Amino acid sequence: MTQPLKASAQRVQDALTAGGFDNQVIELEASTRTSAEAAAAVGCEVGQIAKSLIFKGKRTKKPILIIASGANRVDEKVMKGYVGERLSRPDADFVREQTGYAIGGVPPLGHAHPLETYIDQDLWRYDEIWAAAGHPNALFRLTPDELAAMTGGRVVRITRE
Ligand code: 5CA
């Protein structure tokens, strides 16, 4: 029998459904807290994990969502060119306040507040990718184009050449 989703994962499923997307949130036995764990759990490449990272504008203190390929590290100098200010890494409380989810399960949509969003162009190397779904054991499969449609994010290069 299928177990009901945990409340935070169900919120992501509800956000998908409300947006007209038929992607299905799944909960796994294994941890999907990190990109490496998530990739191992679903049997994909680390680069196929879309990790939703929260940054904070140093001047404005506004939250910025950067959805990066699991294989990439965000280059903060490159990102400053798009955002217009330097970025810092916020603490776990800020992440929870702004998104409504704990680190390790932050999804790309369904947040407590709308977030200025950037998407790593390297995700388009893959036909299918996976994103966190509100909980450190929950994921959903999607395409890069669906990710862009769900989030309204700007597709950019987040690393240096
Ligand atoms: N569920 C997985 C795969 S989608 C996941 O959420 N991975 S993740 O990479 O998007 O989220 C973990 C990220 O949270 C780490 O990359 C790291 O940037 C961030 N993080 C971990 N600990 C902290 C912390 N104490 N404060 C701020 N950010 C943190």
Coordinates of N, CA and C and ligand atoms in Angstrom, one line a residue:
M1 N 0.8 -1.2 0.0 CA 0.0 0.0 0.0 C 0.9 1.2 0.0
T2 N 0.5 2.3 -0.7 CA 1.2 3.5 -0.8 C 1.0 4.3 0.5
Q3 N 2.1 4.7 1.1 CA 2.0 5.5 2.4 C 1.7 6.9 1.9
P4 N 0.9 7.7 2.8 CA 0.8 9.1 2.5 C 2.1 9.8 2.6
L5 N 2.3 10.9 1.8 CA 3.5 11.7 1.9 C 3.6 12.4 3.3
K6 N 4.8 12.7 3.7 CA 4.9 13.5 4.9 C 4.4 14.9 4.6
A7 N 4.0 15.7 5.6 CA 3.3 16.9 5.3 C 4.1 17.9 4.4
S8 N 5.4 18.0 4.7 CA 6.2 18.9 3.9 C 6.4 18.5 2.5
A9 N 6.4 17.2 2.2 CA 6.5 16.6 0.9 C 5.1 16.8 0.2
Q10 N 4.0 16.7 0.9 CA 2.7 16.8 0.3 C 2.5 18.3 -0.1
R11 N 3.1 19.2 0.6 CA 3.0 20.6 0.2 C 3.6 20.9 -1.2
V12 N 4.7 20.2 -1.4 CA 5.4 20.3 -2.7 C 4.5 19.6 -3.8
Q13 N 4.0 18.4 -3.5 CA 3.1 17.8 -4.4 C 1.9 18.7 -4.7
D14 N 1.3 19.4 -3.7 CA 0.2 20.3 -3.9 C 0.6 21.4 -4.8
A15 N 1.8 22.0 -4.6 CA 2.2 23.1 -5.4 C 2.4 22.7 -6.9
L16 N 2.9 21.5 -7.1 CA 3.0 20.9 -8.5 C 1.6 20.8 -9.1
T17 N 0.7 20.2 -8.4 CA -0.6 20.0 -8.9 C -1.3 21.4 -9.2
A18 N -1.2 22.3 -8.2 CA -1.8 23.6 -8.4 C -1.2 24.3 -9.6
G19 N 0.0 24.1 -10.0 CA 0.7 24.7 -11.1 C 0.3 24.0 -12.4
G20 N -0.4 22.9 -12.3 CA -0.8 22.1 -13.5 C 0.3 21.1 -14.0
F21 N 1.2 20.8 -13.1 CA 2.2 19.8 -13.4 C 1.9 18.4 -12.8
D22 N 2.1 17.4 -13.6 CA 1.7 16.0 -13.2 C 2.9 15.2 -12.6
N23 N 4.0 15.9 -12.3 CA 5.2 15.2 -11.7 C 4.7 14.7 -10.3
Q24 N 5.3 13.5 -10.0 CA 4.9 12.8 -8.7 C 6.0 12.8 -7.7
V25 N 5.7 13.3 -6.5 CA 6.7 13.3 -5.4 C 6.8 11.9 -4.9
I26 N 8.0 11.4 -4.7 CA 8.2 10.1 -4.2 C 9.1 10.2 -2.9
E27 N 8.8 9.3 -1.9 CA 9.6 9.2 -0.7 C 10.4 7.9 -0.7
L28 N 11.7 8.0 -0.4 CA 12.6 6.9 -0.5 C 13.0 6.5 0.9
E29 N 13.4 5.2 1.0 CA 13.9 4.7 2.3 C 15.2 5.4 2.6
A30 N 16.1 5.5 1.5 CA 17.4 6.1 1.7 C 17.3 7.6 1.8
S31 N 18.3 8.2 2.5 CA 18.4 9.6 2.6 C 18.7 10.2 1.2
T32 N 18.1 11.4 0.9 CA 18.4 12.1 -0.3 C 18.8 13.5 0.1
R33 N 19.4 13.6 1.3 CA 19.7 14.9 1.9 C 20.8 15.7 1.1
T34 N 21.7 15.0 0.5 CA 22.7 15.7 -0.3 C 22.6 15.2 -1.7
S35 N 23.2 15.9 -2.6 CA 23.1 15.6 -4.1 C 23.7 14.2 -4.3
A36 N 24.8 13.9 -3.6 CA 25.4 12.5 -3.8 C 24.5 11.4 -3.4
E37 N 23.8 11.7 -2.2 CA 22.9 10.7 -1.7 C 21.7 10.5 -2.6
A38 N 21.2 11.7 -3.0 CA 20.0 11.6 -3.9 C 20.3 10.9 -5.2
A39 N 21.5 11.1 -5.8 CA 21.9 10.5 -7.0 C 22.0 9.0 -6.8
A40 N 22.6 8.6 -5.7 CA 22.7 7.1 -5.4 C 21.4 6.5 -5.2
A41 N 20.5 7.2 -4.6 CA 19.2 6.7 -4.3 C 18.3 6.4 -5.5
V42 N 18.4 7.3 -6.5 CA 17.6 7.1 -7.7 C 18.4 6.5 -8.9
G43 N 19.7 6.4 -8.7 CA 20.5 5.8 -9.7 C 20.8 6.7 -10.9
C44 N 21.0 8.0 -10.6 CA 21.4 8.9 -11.7 C 22.7 9.5 -11.4
E45 N 23.2 10.4 -12.4 CA 24.4 11.1 -12.2 C 24.2 12.2 -11.2
V46 N 25.2 12.6 -10.4 CA 25.1 13.7 -9.5 C 24.7 15.0 -10.2
G47 N 25.2 15.2 -11.5 CA 24.8 16.4 -12.2 C 23.3 16.5 -12.5
Q48 N 22.6 15.3 -12.5 CA 21.2 15.3 -12.7 C 20.3 15.8 -11.5
I49 N 21.0 16.0 -10.4 CA 20.3 16.4 -9.2 C 20.2 18.0 -9.2
A50 N 19.0 18.5 -9.2 CA 18.8 20.0 -9.2 C 18.8 20.4 -7.7
K51 N 19.9 21.0 -7.2 CA 19.9 21.4 -5.8 C 19.5 22.8 -5.7
S52 N 18.5 23.0 -4.8 CA 18.0 24.3 -4.5 C 18.7 25.0 -3.4
L53 N 19.5 26.0 -3.7 CA 20.4 26.6 -2.7 C 19.9 28.0 -2.5
I54 N 19.8 28.4 -1.2 CA 19.4 29.7 -0.8 C 20.6 30.6 -0.5
F55 N 20.7 31.7 -1.1 CA 21.7 32.7 -0.8 C 21.0 34.0 -0.3
K56 N 21.8 34.9 0.2 CA 21.2 36.1 0.8 C 22.0 37.3 0.3
G57 N 21.3 38.3 -0.3 CA 21.9 39.5 -0.7 C 22.6 40.2 0.4
K58 N 23.9 40.6 0.3 CA 24.7 41.2 1.4 C 24.1 42.5 1.7
R59 N 23.7 43.3 0.7 CA 23.2 44.6 1.0 C 21.7 44.6 1.3
T60 N 20.9 44.0 0.4 CA 19.4 44.0 0.6 C 18.9 43.0 1.6
K61 N 19.7 42.0 1.9 CA 19.3 40.8 2.8 C 18.2 40.0 2.1
K62 N 18.0 40.2 0.8 CA 16.9 39.5 0.2 C 17.3 38.0 -0.1
P63 N 16.4 37.1 -0.1 CA 16.8 35.7 -0.4 C 16.8 35.5 -1.9
I64 N 17.8 34.7 -2.3 CA 18.0 34.4 -3.8 C 18.0 32.9 -3.8
L65 N 17.2 32.3 -4.7 CA 17.3 30.8 -5.0 C 18.1 30.6 -6.2
I66 N 19.1 29.7 -6.0 CA 19.9 29.3 -7.2 C 19.8 27.8 -7.3
I67 N 19.2 27.3 -8.4 CA 19.0 25.9 -8.6 C 20.2 25.4 -9.5
A68 N 21.1 24.7 -8.8 CA 22.3 24.3 -9.4 C 22.4 22.8 -9.7
S69 N 23.0 22.4 -10.8 CA 23.3 21.0 -11.1 C 24.2 20.5 -9.9
G70 N 23.8 19.3 -9.4 CA 24.5 18.7 -8.3 C 26.0 18.7 -8.4
A71 N 26.5 18.7 -9.7 CA 27.9 18.6 -9.9 C 28.7 19.9 -9.8
N72 N 27.9 21.0 -9.8 CA 28.5 22.3 -9.9 C 28.6 23.1 -8.5
R73 N 29.6 23.9 -8.4 CA 29.6 24.8 -7.3 C 29.3 26.2 -7.8
V74 N 28.4 26.9 -7.1 CA 28.0 28.3 -7.5 C 29.2 29.2 -7.3
D75 N 29.5 30.0 -8.4 CA 30.6 31.0 -8.3 C 29.9 32.3 -7.9
E76 N 30.2 32.8 -6.7 CA 29.5 33.9 -6.2 C 29.9 35.2 -7.0
K77 N 31.1 35.2 -7.6 CA 31.4 36.4 -8.4 C 30.6 36.4 -9.7
V78 N 30.4 35.3 -10.3 CA 29.6 35.2 -11.5 C 28.2 35.6 -11.2
M79 N 27.7 35.1 -10.0 CA 26.3 35.4 -9.6 C 26.1 36.9 -9.3
K80 N 27.1 37.6 -8.8 CA 27.0 39.0 -8.5 C 26.6 39.8 -9.8
G81 N 27.2 39.3 -10.9 CA 26.9 39.9 -12.2 C 25.4 39.9 -12.5
Y82 N 24.7 38.9 -12.1 CA 23.2 38.8 -12.4 C 22.4 39.5 -11.3
V83 N 22.8 39.3 -10.1 CA 22.0 39.8 -9.0 C 22.2 41.2 -8.7
G84 N 23.4 41.7 -9.0 CA 23.7 43.1 -8.7 C 24.2 43.4 -7.3
E85 N 24.5 42.4 -6.6 CA 25.1 42.6 -5.2 C 25.8 41.3 -4.8
R86 N 26.7 41.5 -3.8 CA 27.4 40.3 -3.4 C 26.4 39.4 -2.6
L87 N 26.7 38.1 -2.6 CA 25.8 37.1 -1.9 C 26.5 36.5 -0.7
S88 N 25.8 36.2 0.3 CA 26.3 35.4 1.4 C 25.5 34.2 1.6
R89 N 26.0 33.2 2.3 CA 25.3 32.0 2.6 C 24.6 32.2 3.9
P90 N 23.3 32.1 3.9 CA 22.5 32.4 5.2 C 22.6 31.2 6.1
D91 N 22.1 31.4 7.3 CA 22.1 30.2 8.3 C 20.8 29.4 8.0
A92 N 20.7 28.3 8.7 CA 19.6 27.4 8.5 C 18.3 28.0 8.8
D93 N 18.3 28.9 9.8 CA 17.0 29.5 10.2 C 16.4 30.4 9.1
F94 N 17.3 31.1 8.4 CA 16.9 32.0 7.3 C 16.3 31.1 6.2
V95 N 17.0 30.0 5.9 CA 16.5 29.1 4.8 C 15.1 28.7 5.2
R96 N 14.9 28.3 6.4 CA 13.6 27.8 6.8 C 12.5 28.9 6.8
E97 N 12.9 30.1 7.2 CA 11.9 31.2 7.2 C 11.5 31.6 5.8
Q98 N 12.5 31.6 4.9 CA 12.2 32.1 3.6 C 11.5 31.1 2.7
T99 N 11.8 29.8 2.9 CA 11.3 28.8 2.0 C 10.2 28.0 2.7
G100 N 10.2 27.9 4.0 CA 9.3 27.0 4.7 C 9.7 25.5 4.8
Y101 N 11.0 25.3 4.4 CA 11.5 23.9 4.4 C 12.9 23.9 5.1
A102 N 13.3 22.8 5.6 CA 14.6 22.6 6.2 C 15.7 22.3 5.2
I103 N 16.9 22.7 5.4 CA 18.0 22.3 4.6 C 18.0 20.8 4.4
G104 N 18.3 20.4 3.1 CA 18.3 19.0 2.8 C 17.1 18.6 2.1
G105 N 16.0 19.4 2.2 CA 14.8 19.1 1.5 C 14.2 20.3 0.8
V106 N 15.0 21.4 0.6 CA 14.4 22.6 0.0 C 14.1 22.3 -1.4
P107 N 12.8 22.5 -1.8 CA 12.4 22.2 -3.2 C 12.5 23.5 -4.1
P108 N 12.4 23.3 -5.4 CA 12.5 24.5 -6.3 C 11.2 25.3 -6.4
L109 N 10.1 24.8 -5.8 CA 8.8 25.6 -5.9 C 8.1 25.3 -4.6
G110 N 7.0 26.0 -4.4 CA 6.2 25.8 -3.2 C 6.7 26.5 -2.0
H111 N 7.4 27.6 -2.1 CA 8.0 28.3 -1.0 C 7.0 29.2 -0.2
A112 N 7.5 29.5 1.0 CA 6.7 30.4 1.9 C 6.5 31.8 1.2
H113 N 7.6 32.2 0.6 CA 7.6 33.5 -0.1 C 8.1 33.3 -1.5
P114 N 7.7 34.1 -2.5 CA 8.3 34.1 -3.8 C 9.8 34.4 -3.7
L115 N 10.6 33.7 -4.5 CA 12.0 34.0 -4.5 C 12.6 34.3 -5.8
E116 N 13.4 35.3 -5.9 CA 14.2 35.6 -7.1 C 15.0 34.4 -7.4
T117 N 14.9 33.8 -8.7 CA 15.4 32.5 -8.9 C 16.3 32.5 -10.2
Y118 N 17.4 31.8 -10.1 CA 18.3 31.5 -11.2 C 18.5 30.0 -11.3
I119 N 18.6 29.6 -12.6 CA 18.7 28.1 -12.8 C 20.0 27.9 -13.6
D120 N 20.8 26.9 -13.2 CA 22.0 26.5 -13.8 C 21.8 25.9 -15.2
Q121 N 22.4 26.5 -16.2 CA 22.2 26.1 -17.6 C 22.7 24.6 -17.8
D122 N 23.6 24.2 -17.0 CA 24.2 22.9 -17.2 C 23.1 21.8 -17.0
L123 N 22.0 22.1 -16.3 CA 21.0 21.1 -16.1 C 20.4 20.7 -17.5
W124 N 20.5 21.5 -18.5 CA 20.0 21.2 -19.9 C 20.9 20.1 -20.6
R125 N 22.0 19.7 -19.9 CA 22.7 18.6 -20.5 C 22.0 17.3 -20.4
Y126 N 20.9 17.3 -19.6 CA 20.2 16.0 -19.3 C 18.7 16.2 -19.7
D127 N 18.2 15.0 -20.1 CA 16.7 15.0 -20.5 C 15.9 15.0 -19.3
E128 N 16.3 14.3 -18.2 CA 15.6 14.2 -17.0 C 16.5 14.6 -15.8
I129 N 15.9 15.3 -14.8 CA 16.6 15.6 -13.6 C 15.7 15.3 -12.4
W130 N 16.3 15.5 -11.2 CA 15.5 15.2 -10.0 C 15.7 16.4 -9.1
A131 N 14.7 16.7 -8.4 CA 14.7 17.9 -7.4 C 14.2 17.4 -6.0
A132 N 14.7 18.1 -5.0 CA 14.2 17.8 -3.6 C 12.7 18.2 -3.5
A133 N 12.0 17.5 -2.7 CA 10.6 17.7 -2.6 C 10.1 17.9 -1.1
G134 N 10.8 18.8 -0.4 CA 10.3 19.3 0.9 C 10.8 18.5 2.1
H135 N 11.5 17.4 1.9 CA 11.9 16.5 3.0 C 13.2 15.8 2.6
P136 N 14.0 15.5 3.5 CA 15.3 14.8 3.1 C 15.2 13.4 2.6
N137 N 14.0 12.9 2.4 CA 13.8 11.6 1.7 C 12.9 11.7 0.5
A138 N 12.6 12.9 0.1 CA 11.6 13.1 -0.9 C 12.1 13.8 -2.2
L139 N 11.8 13.3 -3.3 CA 12.3 13.8 -4.6 C 11.2 13.8 -5.6
F140 N 11.3 14.5 -6.7 CA 10.5 14.3 -7.9 C 11.3 14.5 -9.1
R141 N 10.9 13.7 -10.2 CA 11.6 13.7 -11.5 C 10.9 14.8 -12.4
L142 N 11.8 15.5 -13.1 CA 11.2 16.5 -14.0 C 12.2 16.7 -15.2
T143 N 11.8 17.6 -16.1 CA 12.7 18.0 -17.2 C 13.2 19.4 -16.9
P144 N 14.4 19.7 -17.4 CA 14.8 21.1 -17.3 C 13.8 22.2 -17.7
D145 N 13.1 21.9 -18.8 CA 12.1 22.9 -19.3 C 11.0 23.0 -18.2
E146 N 10.6 21.9 -17.6 CA 9.6 21.9 -16.6 C 10.1 22.8 -15.4
L147 N 11.3 22.6 -15.0 CA 11.9 23.4 -13.9 C 11.8 24.9 -14.2
A148 N 12.1 25.2 -15.4 CA 12.1 26.7 -15.8 C 10.6 27.2 -15.7
A149 N 9.7 26.3 -16.2 CA 8.3 26.7 -16.2 C 7.7 26.8 -14.8
M150 N 8.1 25.9 -13.9 CA 7.6 25.9 -12.5 C 8.1 27.1 -11.7
T151 N 9.3 27.5 -12.0 CA 10.0 28.5 -11.1 C 10.0 29.9 -11.7
G152 N 9.9 30.0 -13.0 CA 10.0 31.3 -13.7 C 11.5 31.8 -13.5
G153 N 12.4 30.9 -13.2 CA 13.8 31.3 -13.0 C 14.5 31.7 -14.3
R154 N 15.5 32.5 -14.1 CA 16.4 32.9 -15.2 C 17.5 31.9 -15.4
V155 N 17.6 31.4 -16.6 CA 18.6 30.3 -16.9 C 20.0 31.0 -17.2
V156 N 21.0 30.7 -16.4 CA 22.3 31.4 -16.5 C 23.4 30.4 -16.3
R157 N 24.6 30.8 -16.6 CA 25.8 30.0 -16.3 C 26.2 30.4 -14.9
I158 N 26.3 29.5 -13.9 CA 26.6 29.8 -12.5 C 28.0 29.6 -12.2
T159 N 28.8 29.0 -13.1 CA 30.2 28.8 -12.9 C 31.0 29.6 -13.9
R160 N 32.3 29.7 -13.7 CA 33.2 30.4 -14.6 C 33.5 29.5 -15.8
E161 N 33.8 30.1 -17.0 CA 34.1 29.3 -18.2 C 35.2 28.3 -17.8
Ligands
5CA1 N1 17.8 16.8 -1.1 C1 19.2 17.1 -1.6 C2 19.3 16.8 -3.1 S1 18.2 17.8 -4.0 C3 19.4 18.6 -1.3 O1 18.6 19.3 -0.8 N2 20.7 19.0 -1.6 S2 21.1 20.5 -1.6 O2 22.5 20.5 -2.0 O3 20.2 21.2 -2.3 O4 20.9 21.0 -0.1 C4 21.9 20.9 0.8 C5 22.6 22.2 0.8 O5 22.3 23.0 1.9 C6 24.1 22.1 0.7 O6 24.6 22.1 -0.6 C7 24.5 23.4 1.4 O7 24.8 24.4 0.5 C8 23.3 23.8 2.2 N3 23.6 23.8 3.6 C9 24.0 22.7 4.4 N4 24.2 23.0 5.7 C10 24.0 24.3 5.8 C11 24.0 25.3 6.8 N5 24.3 24.9 8.1 N6 23.7 26.5 6.6 C12 23.4 26.9 5.3 N7 23.3 26.1 4.3 C13 23.6 24.8 4.5

